[in-house]
Structures are given as structure tokens and as C-alpha cells.
Amino acid sequence: MQRGNGWQGCAERPEAATVYYDRWGAIATDESNGAFGAAEWFARKDNAERKALKECRKNRGIDCAIKFTYTNECVSVITGARMNYFQSSVSDQAAISHGLRRCQKDDSDCKVFYVGCSLPRKGI
């Protein structure tokens, strides 16, 4: 019979792996009247899309449709003179700079309209 810690006393215990939970975001617009809705930090894609549509309708949208869905990242909406640019990236600043660069390449009067993030949430 073994007494004491034995071989287990010498070995380090493995640390539990860190768990991250996905987070979703979505953007909805009504192109006929410019209504806009966004949702961030949702655990499920369908809930994020539903919330974005609800926000778009709340902002007087009638024909709201999902224009962009993202997970575990940030997104920017850049408005140009001719069109809107949706850009996702690892941070809000990266999404803005990449979006502005795209807009300035093909358009004019580029402005940041929206930026939001749905980054993964660390589990307990």
C-alpha cells in the first residue's frame, strides 16, 4: 500500500483550458428610407439578427433586412457619397481604418456611421 502523495505529488496539475463563448452581432437597414438597426453581444446569431431587425423597425424602417452578421469581432459602417461599406476586423479601430481605406479608394465623403463589437466572452 502506498502512503503519501506518491508520483502525483511530483507532477504539476494541468491547468483547465480557458473557454471562450461566441458572441454575435448584426446590422439591419431599410434602403428605401435609410433606417438602421444594430445588435451586439448576443450568444446566438438568430437573436442578434432579430434584435437588429427590431431596432431598424423602431427607427421607422418598413422593409428592414439583415445586411451584415458577424461573430467574435468588430464591425464598422462607413458611409460614402455613393454607397455604404461594412467592414469587420479584430478591433473597432481596425474595422474603422480598413473601412475608411476601402471607401476612400472607391468613393468620396467617407464618414464613420457606426462601429460595434461582439467579441468572445471568457467563460468562468
mmCIF file of N, CA and C in Angstrom:
data_model
loop_
_atom_site.group_PDB
_atom_site.id
_atom_site.type_symbol
_atom_site.label_atom_id
_atom_site.label_comp_id
_atom_site.label_asym_id
_atom_site.label_seq_id
_atom_site.Cartn_x
_atom_site.Cartn_y
_atom_site.Cartn_z
ATOM 1 N N MET A 1 0.831 -1.162 0.000
ATOM 2 C CA MET A 1 0.000 0.000 0.000
ATOM 3 C C MET A 1 0.887 1.240 0.000
ATOM 4 N N GLN A 2 0.553 2.177 -0.848
ATOM 5 C CA GLN A 2 1.342 3.398 -0.962
ATOM 6 C C GLN A 2 0.790 4.457 -0.018
ATOM 7 N N ARG A 3 1.695 5.173 0.610
ATOM 8 C CA ARG A 3 1.297 6.261 1.501
ATOM 9 C C ARG A 3 1.853 7.575 0.943
ATOM 10 N N GLY A 4 1.195 8.657 1.282
ATOM 11 C CA GLY A 4 1.666 9.960 0.816
ATOM 12 C C GLY A 4 1.182 10.264 -0.589
ATOM 13 N N ASN A 5 1.804 11.267 -1.163
ATOM 14 C CA ASN A 5 1.379 11.744 -2.474
ATOM 15 C C ASN A 5 1.836 10.854 -3.617
ATOM 16 N N GLY A 6 2.863 10.084 -3.415
ATOM 17 C CA GLY A 6 3.345 9.207 -4.480
ATOM 18 C C GLY A 6 3.743 9.991 -5.710
ATOM 19 N N TRP A 7 3.618 9.380 -6.851
ATOM 20 C CA TRP A 7 4.042 10.014 -8.101
ATOM 21 C C TRP A 7 3.219 11.258 -8.421
ATOM 22 N N GLN A 8 1.988 11.333 -7.940
ATOM 23 C CA GLN A 8 1.158 12.505 -8.228
ATOM 24 C C GLN A 8 1.662 13.748 -7.506
ATOM 25 N N GLY A 9 2.358 13.574 -6.413
ATOM 26 C CA GLY A 9 2.874 14.719 -5.673
ATOM 27 C C GLY A 9 3.970 15.452 -6.414
ATOM 28 N N CYS A 10 4.632 14.792 -7.358
ATOM 29 C CA CYS A 10 5.736 15.402 -8.096
ATOM 30 C C CYS A 10 5.282 16.081 -9.380
ATOM 31 N N ALA A 11 4.180 15.646 -9.915
ATOM 32 C CA ALA A 11 3.722 16.171 -11.202
ATOM 33 C C ALA A 11 2.824 17.387 -10.988
ATOM 34 N N GLU A 12 2.985 18.366 -11.865
ATOM 35 C CA GLU A 12 2.114 19.532 -11.809
ATOM 36 C C GLU A 12 0.745 19.162 -12.345
ATOM 37 N N ARG A 13 -0.253 19.735 -11.742
ATOM 38 C CA ARG A 13 -1.607 19.508 -12.237
ATOM 39 C C ARG A 13 -1.804 20.334 -13.504
ATOM 40 N N PRO A 14 -2.412 19.758 -14.508
ATOM 41 C CA PRO A 14 -2.678 20.548 -15.714
ATOM 42 C C PRO A 14 -3.725 21.612 -15.402
ATOM 43 N N GLU A 15 -3.516 22.793 -15.962
ATOM 44 C CA GLU A 15 -4.487 23.868 -15.767
ATOM 45 C C GLU A 15 -5.665 23.651 -16.699
ATOM 46 N N ALA A 16 -6.817 24.029 -16.237
ATOM 47 C CA ALA A 16 -8.012 23.919 -17.068
ATOM 48 C C ALA A 16 -7.885 24.890 -18.242
ATOM 49 N N ALA A 17 -8.299 24.428 -19.396
ATOM 50 C CA ALA A 17 -8.253 25.276 -20.589
ATOM 51 C C ALA A 17 -9.256 26.419 -20.439
ATOM 52 N N THR A 18 -8.872 27.595 -20.894
ATOM 53 C CA THR A 18 -9.779 28.734 -20.868
ATOM 54 C C THR A 18 -10.827 28.540 -21.951
ATOM 55 N N VAL A 19 -12.057 28.760 -21.592
ATOM 56 C CA VAL A 19 -13.169 28.599 -22.522
ATOM 57 C C VAL A 19 -13.682 29.981 -22.913
ATOM 58 N N TYR A 20 -13.912 30.168 -24.193
ATOM 59 C CA TYR A 20 -14.498 31.407 -24.685
ATOM 60 C C TYR A 20 -15.812 31.081 -25.377
ATOM 61 N N TYR A 21 -16.793 31.942 -25.168
ATOM 62 C CA TYR A 21 -18.102 31.755 -25.776
ATOM 63 C C TYR A 21 -18.278 32.760 -26.908
ATOM 64 N N ASP A 22 -18.779 32.261 -28.038
ATOM 65 C CA ASP A 22 -19.003 33.117 -29.201
ATOM 66 C C ASP A 22 -19.999 34.222 -28.876
ATOM 67 N N ARG A 23 -19.806 35.354 -29.506
ATOM 68 C CA ARG A 23 -20.743 36.468 -29.415
ATOM 69 C C ARG A 23 -21.025 36.970 -30.830
ATOM 70 N N TRP A 24 -22.292 37.246 -31.080
ATOM 71 C CA TRP A 24 -22.775 37.628 -32.405
ATOM 72 C C TRP A 24 -23.269 39.066 -32.429
ATOM 73 N N GLY A 25 -23.163 39.666 -33.593
ATOM 74 C CA GLY A 25 -23.727 40.980 -33.845
ATOM 75 C C GLY A 25 -24.350 40.992 -35.227
ATOM 76 N N ALA A 26 -25.246 41.936 -35.461
ATOM 77 C CA ALA A 26 -25.908 42.029 -36.762
ATOM 78 C C ALA A 26 -26.292 43.478 -37.036
ATOM 79 N N ILE A 27 -26.412 43.776 -38.318
ATOM 80 C CA ILE A 27 -26.833 45.101 -38.772
ATOM 81 C C ILE A 27 -27.966 44.915 -39.766
ATOM 82 N N ALA A 28 -29.027 45.706 -39.575
ATOM 83 C CA ALA A 28 -30.167 45.686 -40.493
ATOM 84 C C ALA A 28 -30.404 47.109 -40.995
ATOM 85 N N THR A 29 -30.815 47.216 -42.241
ATOM 86 C CA THR A 29 -31.145 48.532 -42.801
ATOM 87 C C THR A 29 -32.402 48.433 -43.652
ATOM 88 N N ASP A 30 -33.020 49.569 -43.853
ATOM 89 C CA ASP A 30 -34.110 49.718 -44.812
ATOM 90 C C ASP A 30 -33.587 50.689 -45.858
ATOM 91 N N GLU A 31 -33.234 50.180 -47.011
ATOM 92 C CA GLU A 31 -32.615 51.018 -48.041
ATOM 93 C C GLU A 31 -33.568 52.065 -48.600
ATOM 94 N N SER A 32 -34.877 51.847 -48.464
ATOM 95 C CA SER A 32 -35.833 52.808 -49.021
ATOM 96 C C SER A 32 -35.884 54.110 -48.226
ATOM 97 N N ASN A 33 -35.612 54.045 -46.909
ATOM 98 C CA ASN A 33 -35.692 55.275 -46.118
ATOM 99 C C ASN A 33 -34.483 55.508 -45.205
ATOM 100 N N GLY A 34 -33.485 54.647 -45.270
ATOM 101 C CA GLY A 34 -32.262 54.836 -44.502
ATOM 102 C C GLY A 34 -32.317 54.390 -43.054
ATOM 103 N N ALA A 35 -33.400 53.729 -42.644
ATOM 104 C CA ALA A 35 -33.484 53.255 -41.255
ATOM 105 C C ALA A 35 -32.371 52.247 -40.991
ATOM 106 N N PHE A 36 -31.917 52.227 -39.738
ATOM 107 C CA PHE A 36 -30.760 51.415 -39.356
ATOM 108 C C PHE A 36 -31.020 50.788 -37.993
ATOM 109 N N GLY A 37 -30.570 49.549 -37.838
ATOM 110 C CA GLY A 37 -30.639 48.885 -36.540
ATOM 111 C C GLY A 37 -29.433 47.988 -36.359
ATOM 112 N N ALA A 38 -28.935 47.922 -35.132
ATOM 113 C CA ALA A 38 -27.761 47.093 -34.848
ATOM 114 C C ALA A 38 -27.969 46.342 -33.544
ATOM 115 N N ALA A 39 -27.280 45.230 -33.423
ATOM 116 C CA ALA A 39 -27.312 44.422 -32.205
ATOM 117 C C ALA A 39 -25.908 43.899 -31.951
ATOM 118 N N GLU A 40 -25.531 43.845 -30.683
ATOM 119 C CA GLU A 40 -24.192 43.378 -30.292
ATOM 120 C C GLU A 40 -24.287 42.424 -29.109
ATOM 121 N N TRP A 41 -23.268 41.593 -28.960
ATOM 122 C CA TRP A 41 -23.037 40.757 -27.775
ATOM 123 C C TRP A 41 -24.070 39.651 -27.554
ATOM 124 N N PHE A 42 -24.646 39.117 -28.609
ATOM 125 C CA PHE A 42 -25.621 38.044 -28.454
ATOM 126 C C PHE A 42 -24.943 36.682 -28.526
ATOM 127 N N ALA A 43 -25.446 35.734 -27.747
ATOM 128 C CA ALA A 43 -24.892 34.380 -27.728
ATOM 129 C C ALA A 43 -25.293 33.592 -28.969
ATOM 130 N N ARG A 44 -26.376 34.010 -29.619
ATOM 131 C CA ARG A 44 -26.856 33.282 -30.806
ATOM 132 C C ARG A 44 -27.057 34.235 -31.980
ATOM 133 N N LYS A 45 -26.727 33.736 -33.156
ATOM 134 C CA LYS A 45 -26.846 34.518 -34.386
ATOM 135 C C LYS A 45 -28.286 34.966 -34.629
ATOM 136 N N ASP A 46 -29.240 34.051 -34.488
ATOM 137 C CA ASP A 46 -30.632 34.396 -34.778
ATOM 138 C C ASP A 46 -31.155 35.481 -33.835
ATOM 139 N N ASN A 47 -30.723 35.467 -32.582
ATOM 140 C CA ASN A 47 -31.150 36.513 -31.646
ATOM 141 C C ASN A 47 -30.562 37.874 -32.019
ATOM 142 N N ALA A 48 -29.311 37.889 -32.467
ATOM 143 C CA ALA A 48 -28.687 39.146 -32.901
ATOM 144 C C ALA A 48 -29.421 39.704 -34.118
ATOM 145 N N GLU A 49 -29.733 38.850 -35.069
ATOM 146 C CA GLU A 49 -30.431 39.301 -36.272
ATOM 147 C C GLU A 49 -31.833 39.803 -35.936
ATOM 148 N N ARG A 50 -32.527 39.096 -35.069
ATOM 149 C CA ARG A 50 -33.869 39.507 -34.659
ATOM 150 C C ARG A 50 -33.837 40.891 -33.992
ATOM 151 N N LYS A 51 -32.861 41.105 -33.116
ATOM 152 C CA LYS A 51 -32.739 42.399 -32.426
ATOM 153 C C LYS A 51 -32.392 43.520 -33.406
ATOM 154 N N ALA A 52 -31.498 43.264 -34.358
ATOM 155 C CA ALA A 52 -31.143 44.285 -35.350
ATOM 156 C C ALA A 52 -32.361 44.676 -36.184
ATOM 157 N N LEU A 53 -33.162 43.696 -36.584
ATOM 158 C CA LEU A 53 -34.386 43.988 -37.340
ATOM 159 C C LEU A 53 -35.366 44.800 -36.494
ATOM 160 N N LYS A 54 -35.505 44.440 -35.229
ATOM 161 C CA LYS A 54 -36.397 45.170 -34.321
ATOM 162 C C LYS A 54 -35.952 46.625 -34.175
ATOM 163 N N GLU A 55 -34.642 46.839 -34.017
ATOM 164 C CA GLU A 55 -34.111 48.202 -33.891
ATOM 165 C C GLU A 55 -34.321 48.995 -35.176
ATOM 166 N N CYS A 56 -34.164 48.353 -36.312
ATOM 167 C CA CYS A 56 -34.383 49.013 -37.601
ATOM 168 C C CYS A 56 -35.844 49.455 -37.717
ATOM 169 N N ARG A 57 -36.766 48.571 -37.358
ATOM 170 C CA ARG A 57 -38.193 48.922 -37.416
ATOM 171 C C ARG A 57 -38.529 50.036 -36.421
ATOM 172 N N LYS A 58 -37.889 49.991 -35.260
ATOM 173 C CA LYS A 58 -38.095 51.034 -34.245
ATOM 174 C C LYS A 58 -37.641 52.402 -34.769
ATOM 175 N N ASN A 59 -36.687 52.391 -35.684
ATOM 176 C CA ASN A 59 -36.176 53.621 -36.300
ATOM 177 C C ASN A 59 -36.891 53.935 -37.610
ATOM 178 N N ARG A 60 -38.153 53.535 -37.693
ATOM 179 C CA ARG A 60 -39.047 53.819 -38.826
ATOM 180 C C ARG A 60 -38.776 52.998 -40.074
ATOM 181 N N GLY A 61 -38.089 51.895 -39.925
ATOM 182 C CA GLY A 61 -37.882 51.018 -41.067
ATOM 183 C C GLY A 61 -39.132 50.206 -41.371
ATOM 184 N N ILE A 62 -39.401 50.014 -42.640
ATOM 185 C CA ILE A 62 -40.557 49.221 -43.073
ATOM 186 C C ILE A 62 -40.081 47.930 -43.732
ATOM 187 N N ASP A 63 -39.122 48.055 -44.635
ATOM 188 C CA ASP A 63 -38.570 46.896 -45.345
ATOM 189 C C ASP A 63 -37.163 46.596 -44.845
ATOM 190 N N CYS A 64 -37.012 46.427 -43.553
ATOM 191 C CA CYS A 64 -35.691 46.166 -42.966
ATOM 192 C C CYS A 64 -35.192 44.782 -43.362
ATOM 193 N N ALA A 65 -33.918 44.706 -43.636
ATOM 194 C CA ALA A 65 -33.284 43.428 -43.986
ATOM 195 C C ALA A 65 -31.898 43.380 -43.352
ATOM 196 N N ILE A 66 -31.471 42.184 -43.010
ATOM 197 C CA ILE A 66 -30.130 41.999 -42.455
ATOM 198 C C ILE A 66 -29.117 42.260 -43.560
ATOM 199 N N LYS A 67 -28.168 43.141 -43.285
ATOM 200 C CA LYS A 67 -27.120 43.470 -44.250
ATOM 201 C C LYS A 67 -25.773 42.884 -43.868
ATOM 202 N N PHE A 68 -25.575 42.629 -42.578
ATOM 203 C CA PHE A 68 -24.264 42.144 -42.152
ATOM 204 C C PHE A 68 -24.418 41.431 -40.817
ATOM 205 N N THR A 69 -23.833 40.255 -40.717
ATOM 206 C CA THR A 69 -23.807 39.487 -39.472
ATOM 207 C C THR A 69 -22.358 39.127 -39.188
ATOM 208 N N TYR A 70 -21.966 39.192 -37.923
ATOM 209 C CA TYR A 70 -20.571 38.921 -37.578
ATOM 210 C C TYR A 70 -20.487 38.221 -36.233
ATOM 211 N N THR A 71 -19.376 37.529 -36.013
ATOM 212 C CA THR A 71 -19.160 36.834 -34.748
ATOM 213 C C THR A 71 -17.716 37.005 -34.292
ATOM 214 N N ASN A 72 -17.552 37.274 -33.003
ATOM 215 C CA ASN A 72 -16.232 37.357 -32.361
ATOM 216 C C ASN A 72 -15.315 38.401 -32.989
ATOM 217 N N GLU A 73 -15.876 39.523 -33.394
ATOM 218 C CA GLU A 73 -15.079 40.590 -33.983
ATOM 219 C C GLU A 73 -15.840 41.908 -33.903
ATOM 220 N N CYS A 74 -15.279 42.925 -34.497
ATOM 221 C CA CYS A 74 -15.900 44.250 -34.536
ATOM 222 C C CYS A 74 -16.293 44.576 -35.973
ATOM 223 N N VAL A 75 -17.196 45.536 -36.115
ATOM 224 C CA VAL A 75 -17.641 45.941 -37.441
ATOM 225 C C VAL A 75 -17.789 47.459 -37.475
ATOM 226 N N SER A 76 -17.512 48.021 -38.637
ATOM 227 C CA SER A 76 -17.777 49.445 -38.849
ATOM 228 C C SER A 76 -18.671 49.588 -40.073
ATOM 229 N N VAL A 77 -19.472 50.641 -40.046
ATOM 230 C CA VAL A 77 -20.257 51.029 -41.216
ATOM 231 C C VAL A 77 -19.746 52.405 -41.604
ATOM 232 N N ILE A 78 -19.226 52.487 -42.803
ATOM 233 C CA ILE A 78 -18.690 53.733 -43.340
ATOM 234 C C ILE A 78 -19.627 54.189 -44.453
ATOM 235 N N THR A 79 -20.067 55.431 -44.394
ATOM 236 C CA THR A 79 -20.918 55.958 -45.456
ATOM 237 C C THR A 79 -20.067 56.765 -46.420
ATOM 238 N N GLY A 80 -20.308 56.533 -47.684
ATOM 239 C CA GLY A 80 -19.671 57.298 -48.742
ATOM 240 C C GLY A 80 -20.731 58.056 -49.520
ATOM 241 N N ALA A 81 -20.316 58.845 -50.482
ATOM 242 C CA ALA A 81 -21.260 59.610 -51.295
ATOM 243 C C ALA A 81 -22.151 58.691 -52.128
ATOM 244 N N ARG A 82 -21.633 57.527 -52.507
ATOM 245 C CA ARG A 82 -22.388 56.628 -53.378
ATOM 246 C C ARG A 82 -22.923 55.380 -52.702
ATOM 247 N N MET A 83 -22.245 54.905 -51.657
ATOM 248 C CA MET A 83 -22.681 53.654 -51.034
ATOM 249 C C MET A 83 -22.163 53.535 -49.607
ATOM 250 N N ASN A 84 -22.605 52.485 -48.921
ATOM 251 C CA ASN A 84 -22.147 52.181 -47.566
ATOM 252 C C ASN A 84 -21.172 51.013 -47.615
ATOM 253 N N TYR A 85 -20.227 51.018 -46.689
ATOM 254 C CA TYR A 85 -19.203 49.974 -46.612
ATOM 255 C C TYR A 85 -19.257 49.329 -45.230
ATOM 256 N N PHE A 86 -19.396 48.014 -45.218
ATOM 257 C CA PHE A 86 -19.394 47.240 -43.983
ATOM 258 C C PHE A 86 -18.040 46.553 -43.877
ATOM 259 N N GLN A 87 -17.364 46.738 -42.755
ATOM 260 C CA GLN A 87 -16.021 46.169 -42.597
ATOM 261 C C GLN A 87 -15.877 45.551 -41.216
ATOM 262 N N SER A 88 -15.480 44.282 -41.184
ATOM 263 C CA SER A 88 -15.223 43.635 -39.896
ATOM 264 C C SER A 88 -13.719 43.484 -39.693
ATOM 265 N N SER A 89 -13.319 43.427 -38.423
ATOM 266 C CA SER A 89 -11.916 43.232 -38.079
ATOM 267 C C SER A 89 -11.814 42.859 -36.601
ATOM 268 N N VAL A 90 -10.583 42.667 -36.135
ATOM 269 C CA VAL A 90 -10.340 42.186 -34.773
ATOM 270 C C VAL A 90 -10.568 43.246 -33.701
ATOM 271 N N SER A 91 -10.599 44.525 -34.069
ATOM 272 C CA SER A 91 -10.837 45.597 -33.101
ATOM 273 C C SER A 91 -11.667 46.688 -33.766
ATOM 274 N N ASP A 92 -12.244 47.563 -32.945
ATOM 275 C CA ASP A 92 -13.038 48.644 -33.514
ATOM 276 C C ASP A 92 -12.178 49.587 -34.354
ATOM 277 N N GLN A 93 -10.974 49.902 -33.872
ATOM 278 C CA GLN A 93 -10.095 50.801 -34.621
ATOM 279 C C GLN A 93 -9.657 50.193 -35.953
ATOM 280 N N ALA A 94 -9.391 48.894 -35.970
ATOM 281 C CA ALA A 94 -9.014 48.226 -37.222
ATOM 282 C C ALA A 94 -10.191 48.204 -38.191
ATOM 283 N N ALA A 95 -11.397 47.956 -37.693
ATOM 284 C CA ALA A 95 -12.579 47.952 -38.557
ATOM 285 C C ALA A 95 -12.797 49.336 -39.165
ATOM 286 N N ILE A 96 -12.592 50.370 -38.376
ATOM 287 C CA ILE A 96 -12.745 51.738 -38.880
ATOM 288 C C ILE A 96 -11.688 52.047 -39.934
ATOM 289 N N SER A 97 -10.429 51.777 -39.632
ATOM 290 C CA SER A 97 -9.364 52.142 -40.582
ATOM 291 C C SER A 97 -9.466 51.350 -41.882
ATOM 292 N N HIS A 98 -9.779 50.056 -41.807
ATOM 293 C CA HIS A 98 -9.934 49.262 -43.036
ATOM 294 C C HIS A 98 -11.157 49.738 -43.831
ATOM 295 N N GLY A 99 -12.250 50.035 -43.122
ATOM 296 C CA GLY A 99 -13.454 50.511 -43.795
ATOM 297 C C GLY A 99 -13.241 51.852 -44.473
ATOM 298 N N LEU A 100 -12.580 52.778 -43.785
ATOM 299 C CA LEU A 100 -12.289 54.082 -44.394
ATOM 300 C C LEU A 100 -11.386 53.938 -45.610
ATOM 301 N N ARG A 101 -10.399 53.062 -45.515
ATOM 302 C CA ARG A 101 -9.491 52.842 -46.641
ATOM 303 C C ARG A 101 -10.263 52.328 -47.862
ATOM 304 N N ARG A 102 -11.169 51.364 -47.638
ATOM 305 C CA ARG A 102 -11.978 50.831 -48.748
ATOM 306 C C ARG A 102 -12.837 51.926 -49.364
ATOM 307 N N CYS A 103 -13.489 52.709 -48.510
ATOM 308 C CA CYS A 103 -14.362 53.774 -49.003
ATOM 309 C C CYS A 103 -13.565 54.814 -49.792
ATOM 310 N N GLN A 104 -12.451 55.259 -49.242
ATOM 311 C CA GLN A 104 -11.653 56.303 -49.884
ATOM 312 C C GLN A 104 -11.062 55.847 -51.209
ATOM 313 N N LYS A 105 -10.902 54.556 -51.379
ATOM 314 C CA LYS A 105 -10.378 54.019 -52.637
ATOM 315 C C LYS A 105 -11.402 54.153 -53.767
ATOM 316 N N ASP A 106 -12.687 53.939 -53.450
ATOM 317 C CA ASP A 106 -13.715 53.875 -54.489
ATOM 318 C C ASP A 106 -14.789 54.950 -54.397
ATOM 319 N N ASP A 107 -14.735 55.793 -53.382
ATOM 320 C CA ASP A 107 -15.845 56.704 -53.123
ATOM 321 C C ASP A 107 -15.295 58.025 -52.579
ATOM 322 N N SER A 108 -16.180 58.912 -52.184
ATOM 323 C CA SER A 108 -15.768 60.189 -51.582
ATOM 324 C C SER A 108 -16.669 60.496 -50.390
ATOM 325 N N ASP A 109 -16.318 61.536 -49.639
ATOM 326 C CA ASP A 109 -17.089 61.980 -48.480
ATOM 327 C C ASP A 109 -17.314 60.834 -47.480
ATOM 328 N N CYS A 110 -16.255 60.101 -47.180
ATOM 329 C CA CYS A 110 -16.336 58.917 -46.315
ATOM 330 C C CYS A 110 -16.387 59.313 -44.843
ATOM 331 N N LYS A 111 -17.380 58.764 -44.134
ATOM 332 C CA LYS A 111 -17.560 59.061 -42.713
ATOM 333 C C LYS A 111 -17.901 57.783 -41.955
ATOM 334 N N VAL A 112 -17.466 57.729 -40.706
ATOM 335 C CA VAL A 112 -17.826 56.607 -39.837
ATOM 336 C C VAL A 112 -19.258 56.832 -39.366
ATOM 337 N N PHE A 113 -20.135 55.890 -39.684
ATOM 338 C CA PHE A 113 -21.536 55.975 -39.280
ATOM 339 C C PHE A 113 -21.793 55.159 -38.015
ATOM 340 N N TYR A 114 -21.144 54.002 -37.915
ATOM 341 C CA TYR A 114 -21.389 53.097 -36.783
ATOM 342 C C TYR A 114 -20.167 52.222 -36.580
ATOM 343 N N VAL A 115 -19.907 51.886 -35.338
ATOM 344 C CA VAL A 115 -18.901 50.872 -35.012
ATOM 345 C C VAL A 115 -19.394 50.117 -33.782
ATOM 346 N N GLY A 116 -19.234 48.808 -33.808
ATOM 347 C CA GLY A 116 -19.647 47.979 -32.675
ATOM 348 C C GLY A 116 -18.845 46.694 -32.644
ATOM 349 N N CYS A 117 -18.819 46.067 -31.488
ATOM 350 C CA CYS A 117 -18.060 44.828 -31.318
ATOM 351 C C CYS A 117 -18.901 43.752 -30.648
ATOM 352 N N SER A 118 -18.650 42.530 -31.028
ATOM 353 C CA SER A 118 -19.193 41.345 -30.372
ATOM 354 C C SER A 118 -18.036 40.376 -30.220
ATOM 355 N N LEU A 119 -17.210 40.628 -29.234
ATOM 356 C CA LEU A 119 -16.006 39.824 -29.009
ATOM 357 C C LEU A 119 -16.333 38.612 -28.146
ATOM 358 N N PRO A 120 -15.560 37.543 -28.272
ATOM 359 C CA PRO A 120 -15.844 36.348 -27.471
ATOM 360 C C PRO A 120 -15.790 36.657 -25.977
ATOM 361 N N ARG A 121 -16.663 35.999 -25.247
ATOM 362 C CA ARG A 121 -16.731 36.198 -23.795
ATOM 363 C C ARG A 121 -16.020 35.059 -23.092
ATOM 364 N N LYS A 122 -15.156 35.419 -22.178
ATOM 365 C CA LYS A 122 -14.397 34.416 -21.433
ATOM 366 C C LYS A 122 -15.319 33.710 -20.444
ATOM 367 N N GLY A 123 -15.247 32.384 -20.459
ATOM 368 C CA GLY A 123 -16.052 31.596 -19.532
ATOM 369 C C GLY A 123 -15.464 31.595 -18.138
ATOM 370 N N ILE A 124 -16.238 31.114 -17.232
ATOM 371 C CA ILE A 124 -15.806 31.075 -15.829
ATOM 372 C C ILE A 124 -15.162 29.739 -15.518
#
